[in-house]
Amino acid sequence: MKEAHGVRVVVLGAGFGGLTFCQAFRHPSATITLVDRTNHHLFQPLLYQVATAGLSAPEIAAPIRSIFSDRPDVTVLMDDVQSIDLDGRTVKLGHATLPYDYLVMALGGVTSYFGHPEWERHAPGLKSLDDAVRIRREVLLAFEQAENSTDPELRRELTSMVVVGGGPTGVELAGAFAELSRTVLARDFRRMDPTQAHVVLVEAGPRILGHLPESLSESARRQLEALGVEVLVNTKVRDLREREVEFENGRVLRAANILWAAGVGGSPLARQLGAELDRAGRVKVLSDLSLSGRPEVFAIGDMALVTGLDGRPVPGVSPAAMQMARHVASTISEELGSPGGRHAARTAFKYWDKGTMATIGRSAAVAKVGALELTGFPAWLAWLGVHLVFLIGFRNRAAVLLQWMYSYFAYKRGARIIFGNTSES
Amino acid sequence: MKEAHGVRVVVLGAGFGGLTFCQAFRHPSATITLVDRTNHHLFQPLLYQVATAGLSAPEIAAPIRSIFSDRPDVTVLMDDVQSIDLDGRTVKLGHATLPYDYLVMALGGVTSYFGHPEWERHAPGLKSLDDAVRIRREVLLAFEQAENSTDPELRRELTSMVVVGGGPTGVELAGAFAELSRTVLARDFRRMDPTQAHVVLVEAGPRILGHLPESLSESARRQLEALGVEVLVNTKVRDLREREVEFENGRVLRAANILWAAGVGGSPLARQLGAELDRAGRVKVLSDLSLSGRPEVFAIGDMALVTGLDGRPVPGVSPAAMQMARHVASTISEELGSPGGRHAARTAFKYWDKGTMATIGRSAAVAKVGALELTGFPAWLAWLGVHLVFLIGFRNRAAVLLQWMYSYFAYKRGARIIFGNTSES
């Protein structure tokens, strides 16, 4: 098998970090084995668009194999990572055990319920295509059930949605759902009025999008409220039950759909490593992104805790993961090329903040690029532009653009299709 | 509620028949209630494209509500039909009971296993988006498992596929799967060779595409074999077991994926009607498509047995369903308009055969239009043209065309994404 020849590089995870590493690293004497639980690379930033019926699942996913079909040095395995033996330098998968000379861990994170795993049943997170398609199905089904119901109480519950967490994902979900009910579904029902749908965005901190300047948080709140979203700040969740959320201030909301966008935790595998973790479960790495005492093992992306030049941790965003991936790729390349041999003095990773943005709805968004702060339509255009550029390499970029244009001008959402195991709901 | 005013028309099923009726029928004193189990109209002829990863599910489905959002006289209900009371003139749904003045039944058919319902577990049929997405997932997963396996026996089984039934659906599935393995996946695997995948098409009769002239059946067989499909005619299935099919000639094939495209049976509801059914479970209707003794009840599409002018039954194809729908629409319109009142002398339905075609793969197909017989690329172009025209009204026609162009020129398949409850597999 290929990975038995030359320098064996094993990459765990085909997210932005793992994928970018494989694209950036290429060496005549090295072979790469890329392992992922799924068969596709997921364009995470648009996952909420699948959950809100704007895009279909395959439009934001690319088969990993086809991305590397022209790279005979890359072997792709769809398998689960069972455990990592750092001393033995092997990774145990469901179907095989892979020895490695270099290990690049890019396993991302998981939805964290802050010590309340039992809440997951009542408030799913949004991490995978399965999550997105399930959420879409549940929300659309709830509206159909509301149309079939004559009980106003039940209708209210069926058309209510609570999004927990005021970060970018929460803001994008709340905005998109409000828009879906206010504009897209508005004319489609005869008995109930979708514009009466109740969308609530809940944030524990003093403001939403806390990572952005206050002026942008404020603008985002105004834009959300203009869409009919009820924004609650300084509001902590005390308990989650079936179709019911209870806040610490005692208020109780009933809603058929409660979504969790509050916390990201580290990969469960990170705990096995014996490496130092932070509260969020991220692996503390050295400035070269390797594990302390393990120069052949790197952690990148959401699962890695790196401190930027400003002393603050590098945010868990895709540009950061891609920058880390390129840094590790050049580090390994240099070592394989240098006569000085392995693990010579390495350069430290530097994060370049390209800016951050969040979209709220049709021509509504906020963006910070360097010192520049954008809101409303200009921010939305910037957001659209950036995402389309990032989508390069996705065969369906044109189709995605087409869908957006359509949704934008026709006020419709193309992927409003209910399928999948509806008995679940 | 709307359907309580004026003449109440209830339509069951939003396939080609039900949908076309609602589009063709409109009367100031009438309201329509359209009931379907799902929330979308499905473009059945392209369902095999979803199963073979050529298209994504939403690309061949349109939300029923959005199709009629400009028709306040049409109420859409997503619900199950429990029973039909012909004497009481009511339809019992899961959430309501609908009284009707006219009933148009367009419930289509179900996959029939010729008295072997237990075979369904081992050989799923292709009727819904769920079926298509499940088949796609199972086939792609089998290839991934083959790549993970070192046992040649198991690999052979995992990359083998049996399609039972040599009609258009079976031919299209076998051809598309052969193409998928021969061309699309060919360069994507490192350990196993997808081009060795074994695709078998099984037909009980003496030739495939029995409804077409022999010359076209012969051409279809040659085109399939050119793609590497093993075509077995005069071959009956004796038994189906987990990953195993046994023929009456004693031959046994092991295959991870066995698909059933052999039989279409009538809707289970048809049996409740007490009307006369044929062997396939279709409802025998009068020349005006109404039930004998029930002038206010019509059956159209795949669930109706109508005899054409040539004395042969009208085939269960979408053009026939749409023609029946328009006939019933004009019949009811005339009656609502005529002072003579209800159920005056009605005109008989005449089926106009527009020709039939089947696609086999990339630029491979057979078509019969009137006296004209086409094969190969010309037939494929005709097929493409006809389907794109039929897709009119589907918002995503452009996107679908785009996907096809892409698949055609890049030899790739866009929707090769594995998601959904993979624990099933």
CSV table of C-alpha atoms in Angstrom, one decimal, chain B residues 14-389:
chain,number,residue,atom,x,y,z
B,14,ALA,CA,-49.3,15.8,-6.7
B,15,GLY,CA,-47.5,13.7,-9.3
B,16,PHE,CA,-47.8,14.6,-13.0
B,17,GLY,CA,-51.5,13.8,-13.0
B,18,GLY,CA,-52.6,15.7,-9.9
B,19,LEU,CA,-50.3,18.7,-10.6
B,20,THR,CA,-51.4,19.0,-14.2
B,21,PHE,CA,-55.1,18.8,-13.2
B,22,CYS,CA,-54.7,21.7,-10.7
B,23,GLN,CA,-52.9,23.8,-13.3
B,24,ALA,CA,-55.5,23.0,-16.0
B,25,PHE,CA,-58.6,23.4,-13.9
B,26,ARG,CA,-59.8,26.8,-12.7
B,27,HIS,CA,-63.4,27.9,-12.1
B,28,PRO,CA,-64.7,30.9,-10.2
B,29,SER,CA,-67.2,28.8,-8.2
B,30,ALA,CA,-64.7,26.0,-7.4
B,31,THR,CA,-62.0,25.5,-4.9
B,32,ILE,CA,-59.3,22.8,-5.0
B,33,THR,CA,-57.7,21.0,-2.1
B,34,LEU,CA,-54.6,19.2,-3.2
B,35,VAL,CA,-53.3,16.4,-0.9
B,36,ASP,CA,-49.9,14.8,-1.0
B,37,ARG,CA,-47.9,12.6,1.3
B,38,THR,CA,-44.8,14.8,0.6
B,39,ASN,CA,-44.3,18.6,0.3
B,40,HIS,CA,-42.9,18.3,-3.2
B,41,HIS,CA,-43.7,17.4,-6.8
B,42,LEU,CA,-41.1,14.9,-8.0
B,43,PHE,CA,-39.8,14.8,-11.5
B,44,GLN,CA,-39.9,11.0,-11.6
B,45,PRO,CA,-38.1,10.5,-15.0
B,46,LEU,CA,-34.9,11.9,-13.4
B,47,LEU,CA,-35.1,10.0,-10.1
B,48,TYR,CA,-32.5,7.6,-11.3
B,49,GLN,CA,-30.1,10.5,-11.7
B,50,VAL,CA,-30.3,11.2,-8.0
B,51,ALA,CA,-29.8,7.5,-7.2
B,52,THR,CA,-26.7,7.5,-9.4
B,53,ALA,CA,-25.3,10.8,-8.0
B,54,GLY,CA,-25.8,12.9,-11.1
B,55,LEU,CA,-28.2,15.3,-9.5
B,56,SER,CA,-29.1,16.4,-6.0
B,57,ALA,CA,-32.6,15.7,-4.6
B,58,PRO,CA,-33.9,19.3,-4.6
B,59,GLU,CA,-32.9,19.6,-8.3
B,60,ILE,CA,-35.7,17.2,-9.4
B,61,ALA,CA,-38.3,18.3,-6.8
B,62,ALA,CA,-40.4,21.4,-6.6
B,63,PRO,CA,-42.3,22.5,-3.4
B,64,ILE,CA,-46.0,22.0,-4.2
B,65,ARG,CA,-46.9,25.1,-2.2
B,66,SER,CA,-44.7,27.4,-4.2
B,67,ILE,CA,-46.1,26.1,-7.5
B,68,PHE,CA,-49.5,27.3,-6.4
B,69,SER,CA,-48.6,30.3,-4.3
B,70,ASP,CA,-50.4,32.5,-6.9
B,71,ARG,CA,-53.5,30.3,-6.8
B,72,PRO,CA,-55.7,31.3,-3.7
B,73,ASP,CA,-58.3,28.8,-4.9
B,74,VAL,CA,-55.8,26.0,-4.3
B,75,THR,CA,-55.2,24.7,-0.8
B,76,VAL,CA,-52.2,22.3,-0.4
B,77,LEU,CA,-52.2,19.8,2.4
B,78,MET,CA,-49.3,17.6,3.3
B,79,ASP,CA,-51.1,14.6,4.8
B,80,ASP,CA,-51.8,10.9,4.4
B,81,VAL,CA,-55.0,9.6,2.8
B,82,GLN,CA,-56.4,7.1,5.3
B,83,SER,CA,-59.6,6.1,3.4
B,84,ILE,CA,-62.1,7.3,0.8
B,85,ASP,CA,-65.9,7.1,1.5
B,86,LEU,CA,-67.4,7.1,-2.0
B,87,ASP,CA,-71.0,7.1,-0.7
B,88,GLY,CA,-70.4,9.8,1.9
B,89,ARG,CA,-68.3,11.7,-0.6
B,90,THR,CA,-65.5,12.4,1.9
B,91,VAL,CA,-61.8,11.6,2.1
B,92,LYS,CA,-60.3,10.9,5.5
B,93,LEU,CA,-56.9,12.3,6.1
B,94,GLY,CA,-54.6,11.9,9.0
B,95,HIS,CA,-55.5,15.4,10.3
B,96,ALA,CA,-58.9,16.1,8.7
B,97,THR,CA,-61.8,14.8,6.7
B,98,LEU,CA,-62.5,16.5,3.4
B,99,PRO,CA,-66.0,16.5,1.8
B,100,TYR,CA,-65.9,16.7,-2.0
B,101,ASP,CA,-68.2,17.4,-4.9
B,102,TYR,CA,-65.5,16.1,-7.4
B,103,LEU,CA,-62.7,13.7,-6.5
B,104,VAL,CA,-59.7,13.3,-8.7
B,105,MET,CA,-57.5,10.4,-7.7
B,106,ALA,CA,-53.9,10.5,-9.0
B,107,LEU,CA,-52.2,8.4,-6.4
B,108,GLY,CA,-49.7,6.7,-8.8
B,109,GLY,CA,-48.4,3.2,-8.1
B,110,VAL,CA,-46.1,1.4,-5.7
B,111,THR,CA,-43.2,-0.9,-6.3
B,112,SER,CA,-44.6,-4.5,-6.6
B,113,TYR,CA,-42.7,-7.6,-5.6
B,114,PHE,CA,-45.1,-10.0,-7.2
B,115,GLY,CA,-46.2,-11.5,-4.0
B,116,HIS,CA,-42.8,-11.4,-2.3
B,117,PRO,CA,-43.0,-8.3,-0.1
B,118,GLU,CA,-40.2,-9.8,2.0
B,119,TRP,CA,-37.9,-9.1,-0.9
B,120,GLU,CA,-38.1,-5.3,-0.5
B,121,ARG,CA,-35.6,-5.4,2.4
B,122,HIS,CA,-33.0,-6.9,0.1
B,123,ALA,CA,-33.8,-5.1,-3.1
B,124,PRO,CA,-35.3,-1.6,-2.7
B,125,GLY,CA,-37.3,0.0,-5.4
B,126,LEU,CA,-37.0,3.5,-6.8
B,127,LYS,CA,-40.2,5.6,-6.2
B,128,SER,CA,-39.3,8.5,-3.9
B,129,LEU,CA,-36.5,10.8,-3.1
B,130,ASP,CA,-35.9,8.8,0.0
B,131,ASP,CA,-35.4,5.7,-2.1
B,132,ALA,CA,-33.0,7.5,-4.5
B,133,VAL,CA,-30.9,9.1,-1.7
B,134,ARG,CA,-30.7,5.8,0.2
B,135,ILE,CA,-29.6,3.9,-2.9
B,136,ARG,CA,-27.0,6.6,-3.7
B,137,ARG,CA,-25.7,6.3,-0.1
B,138,GLU,CA,-25.5,2.5,-0.1
B,139,VAL,CA,-23.7,2.3,-3.5
B,140,LEU,CA,-21.2,4.9,-2.6
B,141,LEU,CA,-20.6,3.4,0.8
B,142,ALA,CA,-20.0,0.0,-0.7
B,143,PHE,CA,-17.3,1.5,-2.9
B,144,GLU,CA,-15.7,3.1,0.2
B,145,GLN,CA,-15.9,-0.2,2.1
B,146,ALA,CA,-14.3,-2.0,-0.9
B,147,GLU,CA,-11.4,0.5,-0.8
B,148,ASN,CA,-11.0,-0.2,3.0
B,149,SER,CA,-11.1,-4.0,2.4
B,150,THR,CA,-8.2,-6.3,1.6
B,151,ASP,CA,-10.4,-9.4,1.0
B,152,PRO,CA,-10.8,-9.8,-2.9
B,153,GLU,CA,-14.0,-11.8,-2.4
B,154,LEU,CA,-15.6,-9.1,-0.3
B,155,ARG,CA,-14.4,-6.4,-2.7
B,156,ARG,CA,-16.0,-8.2,-5.6
B,157,GLU,CA,-19.3,-8.4,-3.6
B,158,LEU,CA,-19.1,-4.7,-2.6
B,159,THR,CA,-18.6,-3.5,-6.1
B,160,SER,CA,-21.3,-5.8,-7.6
B,161,MET,CA,-24.7,-4.5,-8.4
B,162,VAL,CA,-27.8,-6.3,-9.7
B,163,VAL,CA,-30.7,-4.4,-11.3
B,164,VAL,CA,-33.9,-6.5,-11.6
B,165,GLY,CA,-36.2,-5.4,-14.4
B,166,GLY,CA,-35.3,-4.5,-18.0
B,167,GLY,CA,-37.8,-1.6,-18.4
B,168,PRO,CA,-36.7,2.0,-18.8
B,169,THR,CA,-35.9,2.5,-15.1
B,170,GLY,CA,-33.8,-0.7,-14.9
B,171,VAL,CA,-32.0,0.2,-18.2
B,172,GLU,CA,-31.3,3.7,-17.0
B,173,LEU,CA,-30.1,2.6,-13.5
B,174,ALA,CA,-27.8,-0.1,-14.9
B,175,GLY,CA,-26.3,2.2,-17.5
B,176,ALA,CA,-25.8,5.1,-15.1
B,177,PHE,CA,-24.1,2.8,-12.5
B,178,ALA,CA,-21.8,1.2,-15.1
B,179,GLU,CA,-20.8,4.7,-16.2
B,180,LEU,CA,-20.3,5.9,-12.7
B,181,SER,CA,-17.8,3.1,-12.0
B,182,ARG,CA,-16.2,3.0,-15.4
B,183,THR,CA,-15.6,6.7,-15.8
B,184,VAL,CA,-16.5,8.9,-12.8
B,185,LEU,CA,-14.9,6.9,-10.0
B,186,ALA,CA,-12.2,5.3,-12.1
B,187,ARG,CA,-9.4,7.7,-11.0
B,188,ASP,CA,-10.5,8.3,-7.5
B,189,PHE,CA,-9.5,5.1,-5.7
B,190,ARG,CA,-6.0,3.9,-5.0
B,191,ARG,CA,-6.4,0.3,-3.7
B,192,MET,CA,-9.3,-1.1,-5.7
B,193,ASP,CA,-10.3,-0.6,-9.3
B,194,PRO,CA,-13.8,0.7,-9.8
B,195,THR,CA,-13.7,-0.2,-13.5
B,196,GLN,CA,-13.9,-3.8,-12.3
B,197,ALA,CA,-17.4,-3.1,-10.8
B,198,HIS,CA,-19.9,-5.8,-11.9
B,199,VAL,CA,-23.3,-4.4,-13.0
B,200,VAL,CA,-25.9,-7.0,-14.0
B,201,LEU,CA,-29.3,-6.1,-15.6
B,202,VAL,CA,-31.9,-8.9,-15.3
B,203,GLU,CA,-35.0,-9.2,-17.4
B,204,ALA,CA,-37.5,-12.0,-17.1
B,205,GLY,CA,-38.8,-11.5,-20.7
B,206,PRO,CA,-37.0,-12.3,-24.0
B,207,ARG,CA,-35.7,-8.7,-24.4
B,208,ILE,CA,-35.2,-5.4,-22.5
B,209,LEU,CA,-37.4,-2.4,-23.2
B,210,GLY,CA,-40.1,-4.8,-24.4
B,211,HIS,CA,-42.4,-1.8,-25.1
B,212,LEU,CA,-40.1,-0.6,-27.9
B,213,PRO,CA,-39.5,-2.2,-31.3
B,214,GLU,CA,-37.0,-5.1,-31.3
B,215,SER,CA,-34.4,-3.1,-33.2
B,216,LEU,CA,-34.3,-0.6,-30.4
B,217,SER,CA,-34.2,-3.3,-27.7
B,218,GLU,CA,-31.2,-4.8,-29.5
B,219,SER,CA,-29.5,-1.4,-29.8
B,220,ALA,CA,-30.1,-0.7,-26.1
B,221,ARG,CA,-28.5,-4.1,-25.2
B,222,ARG,CA,-25.5,-3.4,-27.3
B,223,GLN,CA,-25.0,0.1,-25.8
B,224,LEU,CA,-25.3,-1.4,-22.3
B,225,GLU,CA,-22.8,-4.1,-23.0
B,226,ALA,CA,-20.4,-1.5,-24.4
B,227,LEU,CA,-20.6,0.2,-21.0
B,228,GLY,CA,-19.7,-3.2,-19.4
B,229,VAL,CA,-23.2,-4.1,-18.2
B,230,GLU,CA,-24.0,-7.9,-18.2
B,231,VAL,CA,-27.5,-8.1,-19.7
B,232,LEU,CA,-29.5,-11.3,-18.8
B,233,VAL,CA,-32.8,-11.9,-20.6
B,234,ASN,CA,-35.3,-14.8,-20.1
B,235,THR,CA,-34.0,-14.8,-16.5
B,236,LYS,CA,-36.4,-15.0,-13.7
B,237,VAL,CA,-35.6,-14.3,-10.0
B,238,ARG,CA,-36.4,-17.3,-7.8
B,239,ASP,CA,-35.3,-15.9,-4.5
B,240,LEU,CA,-33.8,-12.8,-2.9
B,241,ARG,CA,-31.7,-12.9,0.2
B,242,GLU,CA,-29.4,-10.4,2.0
B,243,ARG,CA,-26.8,-9.4,-0.6
B,244,GLU,CA,-27.7,-12.4,-2.7
B,245,VAL,CA,-30.0,-13.1,-5.7
B,246,GLU,CA,-30.9,-16.6,-7.0
B,247,PHE,CA,-32.3,-17.1,-10.5
B,248,GLU,CA,-34.6,-19.9,-11.7
B,249,ASN,CA,-31.7,-21.3,-13.7
B,250,GLY,CA,-29.9,-22.0,-10.4
B,251,ARG,CA,-27.3,-19.3,-10.8
B,252,VAL,CA,-26.6,-17.3,-7.6
B,253,LEU,CA,-25.1,-13.8,-7.6
B,254,ARG,CA,-23.7,-12.0,-4.6
B,255,ALA,CA,-23.9,-8.2,-4.7
B,256,ALA,CA,-23.9,-5.5,-2.0
B,257,ASN,CA,-26.6,-3.6,-3.9
B,258,ILE,CA,-29.6,-5.3,-5.5
B,259,LEU,CA,-32.2,-2.9,-7.0
B,260,TRP,CA,-35.8,-3.7,-7.9
B,261,ALA,CA,-37.1,-2.1,-11.1
B,262,ALA,CA,-39.4,-4.9,-12.1
B,263,GLY,CA,-42.9,-4.2,-11.1
B,264,VAL,CA,-45.3,-1.4,-10.5
B,265,GLY,CA,-48.5,-2.1,-8.5
B,266,GLY,CA,-51.5,0.0,-7.9
B,267,SER,CA,-52.0,2.2,-4.9
B,268,PRO,CA,-53.2,0.3,-1.8
B,269,LEU,CA,-56.1,2.8,-1.6
B,270,ALA,CA,-57.3,1.5,-5.0
B,271,ARG,CA,-58.3,-1.8,-3.3
B,272,GLN,CA,-60.5,0.1,-0.8
B,273,LEU,CA,-62.7,1.5,-3.5
B,274,GLY,CA,-64.5,-1.6,-4.4
B,275,ALA,CA,-64.0,-0.7,-8.0
B,276,GLU,CA,-62.8,-3.3,-10.5
B,277,LEU,CA,-59.0,-3.7,-10.6
B,278,ASP,CA,-56.7,-5.4,-13.1
B,279,ARG,CA,-53.9,-7.7,-12.1
B,280,ALA,CA,-51.5,-4.8,-11.6
B,281,GLY,CA,-54.0,-3.3,-9.2
B,282,ARG,CA,-55.0,-0.5,-11.5
B,283,VAL,CA,-58.5,0.9,-11.3
B,284,LYS,CA,-60.7,0.2,-14.4
B,285,VAL,CA,-62.3,3.5,-15.4
B,286,LEU,CA,-64.9,4.4,-18.0
B,287,SER,CA,-63.9,6.1,-21.2
B,288,ASP,CA,-64.4,9.5,-19.5
B,289,LEU,CA,-61.9,8.3,-16.7
B,290,SER,CA,-64.6,8.3,-14.1
B,291,LEU,CA,-65.5,5.3,-11.9
B,292,SER,CA,-68.4,3.2,-13.0
B,293,GLY,CA,-71.5,4.6,-11.2
B,294,ARG,CA,-69.5,7.4,-9.7
B,295,PRO,CA,-69.5,10.2,-12.3
B,296,GLU,CA,-68.0,12.6,-9.7
B,297,VAL,CA,-65.0,10.4,-9.0
B,298,PHE,CA,-62.0,10.2,-11.5
B,299,ALA,CA,-58.9,8.1,-11.5
B,300,ILE,CA,-55.9,9.2,-13.6
B,301,GLY,CA,-52.3,8.4,-14.2
B,302,ASP,CA,-50.5,5.2,-13.2
B,303,MET,CA,-53.4,4.1,-11.0
B,304,ALA,CA,-55.9,4.1,-13.8
B,305,LEU,CA,-56.5,1.4,-16.4
B,306,VAL,CA,-57.6,3.0,-19.6
B,307,THR,CA,-57.8,1.3,-23.0
B,308,GLY,CA,-56.5,3.3,-25.9
B,309,LEU,CA,-58.0,3.4,-29.4
B,310,ASP,CA,-55.7,0.6,-30.4
B,311,GLY,CA,-57.3,-1.6,-27.8
B,312,ARG,CA,-54.1,-1.7,-25.7
B,313,PRO,CA,-54.0,-0.2,-22.2
B,314,VAL,CA,-52.5,3.4,-22.1
B,315,PRO,CA,-49.0,3.0,-20.7
B,316,GLY,CA,-48.1,4.3,-17.2
B,317,VAL,CA,-46.0,7.2,-18.4
B,318,SER,CA,-46.1,10.9,-17.4
B,319,PRO,CA,-47.4,12.2,-20.7
B,320,ALA,CA,-50.4,9.9,-20.4
B,321,ALA,CA,-51.0,11.1,-16.8
B,322,MET,CA,-50.9,14.7,-18.0
B,323,GLN,CA,-53.3,14.1,-20.9
B,324,MET,CA,-55.7,12.4,-18.6
B,325,ALA,CA,-55.5,15.3,-16.1
B,326,ARG,CA,-56.4,17.8,-18.8
B,327,HIS,CA,-59.2,15.7,-20.1
B,328,VAL,CA,-60.8,15.5,-16.6
B,329,ALA,CA,-60.2,19.2,-16.1
B,330,SER,CA,-62.2,20.1,-19.2
B,331,THR,CA,-64.9,17.6,-18.4
B,332,ILE,CA,-65.5,19.2,-15.0
B,333,SER,CA,-65.2,22.7,-16.4
B,334,GLU,CA,-67.9,21.9,-19.0
B,335,GLU,CA,-70.3,20.5,-16.4
B,336,LEU,CA,-69.9,23.5,-14.1
B,337,GLY,CA,-70.5,25.8,-17.1
B,338,SER,CA,-73.4,23.9,-18.7
B,339,PRO,CA,-77.0,24.7,-17.7
B,340,GLY,CA,-77.8,21.0,-18.4
B,341,GLY,CA,-76.2,20.6,-15.0
B,342,ARG,CA,-74.0,17.7,-13.8
B,343,HIS,CA,-72.8,14.6,-15.5
B,344,ALA,CA,-74.2,15.4,-19.0
B,345,ALA,CA,-72.8,13.3,-21.9
B,346,ARG,CA,-69.1,13.3,-21.6
B,347,THR,CA,-66.4,12.9,-24.3
B,348,ALA,CA,-64.1,9.9,-24.2
B,349,PHE,CA,-60.4,10.2,-23.4
B,350,LYS,CA,-58.0,9.8,-26.3
B,351,TYR,CA,-54.3,9.1,-25.7
B,352,TRP,CA,-51.8,10.6,-28.0
B,353,ASP,CA,-48.5,8.7,-28.0
B,354,LYS,CA,-45.7,11.2,-28.2
B,355,GLY,CA,-43.2,8.5,-28.4
B,356,THR,CA,-41.0,6.9,-25.7
B,357,MET,CA,-37.3,7.0,-25.0
B,358,ALA,CA,-34.8,5.6,-22.6
B,359,THR,CA,-31.3,6.8,-21.8
B,360,ILE,CA,-28.5,4.4,-21.2
B,361,GLY,CA,-25.6,6.7,-20.5
B,362,ARG,CA,-23.4,9.5,-21.6
B,363,SER,CA,-24.6,10.1,-25.2
B,364,ALA,CA,-26.2,6.7,-25.3
B,365,ALA,CA,-30.0,6.2,-25.6
B,366,VAL,CA,-32.8,4.8,-27.7
B,367,ALA,CA,-35.9,6.8,-28.7
B,368,LYS,CA,-39.1,6.2,-30.7
B,369,VAL,CA,-41.0,9.2,-31.9
B,370,GLY,CA,-43.9,8.3,-34.2
B,371,ALA,CA,-42.3,6.2,-37.0
B,372,LEU,CA,-38.9,7.7,-36.2
B,373,GLU,CA,-36.4,5.4,-34.4
B,374,LEU,CA,-33.3,7.0,-32.9
B,375,THR,CA,-30.3,5.4,-31.2
B,376,GLY,CA,-27.0,6.6,-29.7
B,377,PHE,CA,-26.1,10.2,-29.6
B,378,PRO,CA,-29.1,11.6,-31.5
B,379,ALA,CA,-31.5,9.7,-29.2
B,380,TRP,CA,-29.6,11.0,-26.2
B,381,LEU,CA,-29.9,14.6,-27.5
B,382,ALA,CA,-33.6,14.0,-28.1
B,383,TRP,CA,-33.9,12.6,-24.5
B,384,LEU,CA,-32.0,15.6,-23.1
B,385,GLY,CA,-34.2,18.1,-25.0
B,386,VAL,CA,-37.5,16.5,-24.1
B,387,HIS,CA,-36.6,16.4,-20.4
B,388,LEU,CA,-35.4,20.0,-20.3
B,389,VAL,CA,-38.6,21.1,-21.9
